[in-house]
XYZ file of C-alpha atoms in Angstrom:
324
model
C -17.262 129.372 269.049
C -17.858 131.351 265.898
C -20.725 133.619 264.895
C -21.604 132.730 261.302
C -23.624 134.946 258.973
C -25.134 133.286 255.901
C -25.727 136.083 253.421
C -28.082 135.683 250.472
C -28.973 138.350 247.922
C -32.526 139.227 246.975
C -33.490 139.668 243.348
C -33.904 143.066 241.758
C -33.663 145.196 244.913
C -31.446 148.223 245.394
C -29.704 150.759 243.175
C -26.445 149.007 242.403
C -26.358 148.950 238.602
C -22.631 148.173 238.570
C -23.091 145.107 240.732
C -25.678 143.361 238.604
C -25.939 145.249 235.323
C -29.594 146.221 235.594
C -30.341 147.297 239.135
C -30.319 145.215 242.304
C -27.492 143.862 244.390
C -26.573 140.927 242.257
C -29.786 139.453 240.987
C -30.803 135.841 240.990
C -30.425 135.276 237.272
C -32.670 132.374 236.347
C -33.836 131.836 239.930
C -37.515 132.607 240.481
C -38.444 135.539 242.702
C -40.416 133.319 245.060
C -37.245 131.389 245.888
C -35.535 134.589 247.017
C -38.282 135.644 249.414
C -37.331 133.071 252.064
C -34.122 131.155 252.866
C -33.376 128.510 250.253
C -33.125 124.860 251.292
C -29.284 124.766 251.090
C -29.135 127.821 253.372
C -31.362 126.155 255.959
C -29.361 122.931 255.733
C -26.066 124.785 256.148
C -27.420 126.732 259.120
C -28.620 123.509 260.733
C -25.183 121.874 260.294
C -23.436 124.916 261.749
C -25.750 125.077 264.761
C -25.265 121.375 265.451
C -21.522 122.071 265.524
C -22.077 124.768 268.155
C -21.931 127.925 266.020
C -24.308 130.845 266.412
C -25.938 131.401 263.025
C -27.824 134.288 261.468
C -29.410 134.122 258.025
C -29.704 137.451 256.202
C -31.138 138.292 252.790
C -29.790 141.620 251.549
C -31.691 143.648 248.983
C -29.332 146.612 248.590
C -25.712 147.660 248.883
C -26.412 149.274 252.250
C -27.787 145.996 253.594
C -24.701 144.139 252.353
C -22.531 146.802 253.999
C -24.320 146.331 257.316
C -23.273 142.671 257.290
C -19.703 143.389 256.230
C -19.324 145.937 259.034
C -19.211 143.014 261.449
C -15.839 142.057 259.947
C -14.218 145.414 260.770
C -11.119 145.518 262.907
C -10.401 147.910 265.787
C -9.901 151.616 265.007
C -6.546 152.466 263.430
C -4.457 155.573 264.190
C -4.713 156.579 260.503
C -8.521 156.439 260.587
C -8.782 153.711 257.928
C -11.303 150.875 258.157
C -9.443 147.551 258.107
C -10.583 143.915 258.424
C -10.214 142.157 261.771
C -7.774 139.280 261.238
C -8.834 137.761 264.571
C -12.581 138.115 264.031
C -14.813 135.390 265.434
C -17.450 136.277 262.836
C -17.397 134.202 259.675
C -19.242 134.910 256.450
C -20.970 132.466 254.112
C -22.152 133.844 250.764
C -25.039 131.818 249.363
C -25.107 132.463 245.627
C -27.105 131.154 242.702
C -24.729 132.774 240.201
C -21.159 134.066 240.410
C -22.409 137.618 239.917
C -23.895 137.536 243.402
C -20.552 136.629 244.972
C -19.017 139.412 242.888
C -21.525 141.896 244.325
C -20.430 141.032 247.879
C -16.710 141.209 247.077
C -17.255 144.541 245.351
C -18.669 145.925 248.592
C -15.760 144.417 250.569
C -13.327 146.263 248.311
C -15.300 149.494 248.613
C -15.233 149.140 252.391
C -11.569 148.385 252.913
C -9.697 149.981 249.975
C -7.899 153.100 251.249
C -7.930 156.286 249.166
C -4.733 156.631 247.096
C -3.842 159.736 249.101
C -3.977 157.732 252.360
C -2.094 154.616 251.306
C -0.729 153.090 254.542
C 2.791 151.745 254.905
C 1.515 148.297 255.880
C -0.307 147.776 252.574
C 1.494 145.167 250.483
C 3.451 146.320 247.446
C 1.435 146.001 244.251
C -1.886 146.031 246.111
C -4.585 148.665 246.520
C -6.576 146.676 249.101
C -5.534 144.765 252.227
C -6.148 141.042 252.616
C -9.933 140.778 252.510
C -11.661 138.561 255.085
C -12.205 134.983 253.885
C -15.671 133.912 252.800
C -17.313 130.538 252.307
C -19.155 129.873 249.064
C -22.489 128.084 249.347
C -23.721 127.215 245.826
C -27.505 127.337 245.547
C -27.389 125.396 242.284
C -26.089 121.980 243.240
C -26.027 120.815 239.606
C -23.628 123.433 238.234
C -20.241 122.215 237.048
C -18.963 125.567 235.808
C -19.511 127.998 238.691
C -16.546 129.325 240.628
C -16.937 126.863 243.497
C -16.720 123.987 241.011
C -13.714 125.501 239.247
C -11.856 125.905 242.531
C -12.803 122.473 243.826
C -14.494 123.941 246.904
C -17.065 122.201 249.119
C -20.502 122.195 247.503
C -22.954 120.529 249.904
C -24.300 122.509 252.864
C -22.701 120.102 255.346
C -19.310 120.337 253.611
C -19.504 124.132 253.521
C -20.329 124.217 257.240
C -17.293 122.045 258.026
C -15.049 124.249 255.897
C -16.260 127.404 257.639
C -15.466 126.026 261.074
C -12.423 123.861 260.431
C -11.167 124.284 256.872
C -7.983 126.042 255.778
C -8.050 129.471 254.152
C -7.024 129.650 250.493
C -6.029 133.061 249.154
C -6.954 133.986 245.572
C -6.298 136.776 243.109
C -8.921 139.437 242.484
C -9.318 141.640 239.434
C -10.276 145.250 240.025
C -11.330 147.590 237.228
C -11.481 151.317 236.748
C -15.276 151.177 236.654
C -15.222 150.590 240.407
C -16.085 146.899 240.349
C -14.260 143.572 240.637
C -13.976 140.283 238.738
C -13.586 136.936 240.487
C -13.681 134.638 237.444
C -13.414 136.490 234.157
C -14.926 138.711 231.498
C -15.876 138.104 227.870
C -15.838 141.240 225.740
C -17.938 141.255 222.576
C -21.607 140.932 221.691
C -23.811 138.589 219.667
C -26.689 138.994 217.235
C -30.237 137.668 217.704
C -29.127 134.243 216.490
C -26.292 134.044 219.005
C -23.538 134.638 216.459
C -20.591 136.771 217.506
C -20.613 140.310 216.122
C -17.184 141.513 215.025
C -15.865 144.676 216.634
C -12.706 146.741 216.738
C -10.715 147.832 219.755
C -7.208 148.399 221.032
C -6.262 145.697 223.536
C -3.083 145.882 225.599
C -1.689 143.535 228.249
C 0.991 145.410 230.171
C 3.165 146.682 227.302
C 2.075 144.053 224.742
C -0.497 145.009 222.093
C -2.855 142.172 221.124
C -4.848 144.376 218.768
C -4.029 147.884 217.562
C -7.654 148.757 216.909
C -7.801 147.853 213.220
C -8.541 144.117 213.550
C -12.034 142.668 213.358
C -12.358 140.906 216.729
C -14.872 138.193 217.554
C -14.170 137.995 221.285
C -11.725 139.002 223.971
C -11.508 136.789 227.062
C -10.071 138.240 230.270
C -9.462 135.409 232.695
C -8.837 135.260 236.402
C -10.262 131.738 236.501
C -11.396 129.369 233.784
C -15.011 130.367 233.236
C -14.386 131.939 229.847
C -11.755 129.512 228.612
C -13.870 128.574 225.581
C -15.872 130.609 223.095
C -18.141 128.994 220.502
C -16.137 125.761 220.732
C -12.807 127.571 220.438
C -10.214 127.308 223.209
C -9.239 130.827 224.273
C -7.620 130.748 227.716
C -5.056 128.079 228.507
C -4.258 128.505 232.207
C -6.906 130.406 234.166
C -4.934 130.176 237.403
C -6.464 132.467 240.097
C -3.349 132.179 242.282
C -0.516 133.212 239.925
C -0.917 136.977 240.314
C -1.522 137.459 236.596
C -4.502 138.061 234.332
C -4.712 135.896 231.226
C -6.055 137.490 228.031
C -6.990 135.989 224.671
C -8.261 137.690 221.512
C -10.038 135.807 218.714
C -9.469 137.407 215.286
C -10.918 135.997 212.029
C -8.410 135.716 209.206
C -8.916 134.894 205.509
C -6.226 132.451 204.357
C -5.466 130.898 200.992
C -5.894 127.153 200.702
C -2.676 125.416 199.728
C -4.053 122.689 197.464
C -7.392 124.174 196.433
C -8.615 127.310 194.807
C -10.113 130.043 196.899
C -9.806 130.989 200.537
C -11.195 129.941 203.881
C -11.846 131.605 207.215
C -9.529 130.799 210.095
C -9.653 132.061 213.683
C -6.370 133.345 215.052
C -6.082 133.392 218.847
C -3.588 135.829 220.322
C -2.698 135.337 223.978
C -0.800 137.186 226.667
C -0.702 137.426 230.452
C 0.379 140.189 232.772
C -0.534 142.465 235.630
C -3.139 144.552 233.769
C -5.215 144.660 230.590
C -7.023 147.523 228.871
C -9.707 147.506 226.166
C -10.458 150.654 224.136
C -13.518 150.317 221.848
C -13.182 151.899 218.413
C -16.782 151.719 217.184
C -18.966 153.046 219.979
C -20.722 150.924 222.588
C -19.283 147.468 223.226
C -21.079 144.671 225.091
C -19.425 142.379 227.629
C -20.102 139.787 230.311
C -18.237 140.090 233.603
C -18.686 137.121 235.958
C -21.847 136.400 233.965
C -23.203 139.919 234.483
C -23.984 141.878 231.308
C -22.700 145.390 230.726
C -21.462 147.781 228.066
C -18.665 150.291 227.610
C -17.910 153.041 225.144
C -14.606 154.176 226.574
C -11.401 152.573 227.753
C -11.796 149.993 230.513
C -8.883 148.546 232.468
C -8.600 145.505 234.745
C -5.640 144.821 237.036
C -4.636 141.992 239.352
C -4.734 142.196 243.134
C -2.678 139.109 243.964
C -4.055 137.119 246.903
C -6.531 139.862 247.809
C -9.506 137.665 248.685
C -9.835 134.251 250.262
C -12.139 131.285 250.645
C -12.614 128.604 253.249
C -11.499 125.405 251.536
C -12.395 121.837 252.395
């Protein structure tokens, strides 16, 4: 039978700024600190269902990258002749990530990539073409917010109740999904929305050069309201405007949309009106180069900023989930 680790992330602990935007290993977002101090009810219910099915279960709350790494070490394979650390494809240990927000799942996957991605100078021959990481071990997603209809588990149609998640871990098929890596050392499981807002929540126009493979969506002179970078469908809409059209996390491509305000003349009236032009493209990689200093963004719901070029690229089928 399987050993199952249910991993939760504590709020505000640890040094990983990249993982959660403001310190900690992923943060709990709107979840109260008291709820992070002990296992949440869905975690206990999932553990109970797993134990009734005969699995050995351990519940761990990690408060730092090193504590996440200690859990992930259990998924390591046997030593390789080239000295690289590789996942064990025959491991009897299975991982459940209990997350209140997608940023917490992202924090765990970021550490998986850090653990198993080989240095460019030691790229092994058995690494798939077009990939910088091997197939990461599958994980089960246990949503801590049962009411959400927009989190990644809901988008992917994955099991949501603790009992369903337990069944998927033990008996469900594995579904492989694309992962976005970026040159800031992190990953994206759903998508990113580039662009900030004022105190009233209105989008603040910005300028930047945006390229998808060899296609230029903005040359840096346009006033841009938002740029959506989609691996899933979480950022398909912006202020009521449809940006992304596909959001398919299995097609090996990143979908990008740029919203640009345009002043157009009215055909049958005097004057002009404002119209939003949406430019779209998809490809293997996308880059954003800010032209006016610091630029705000959300990545899997985690806030951040950049003042230099940032690139995302697709790792097709790099991570996986246990599906129902």
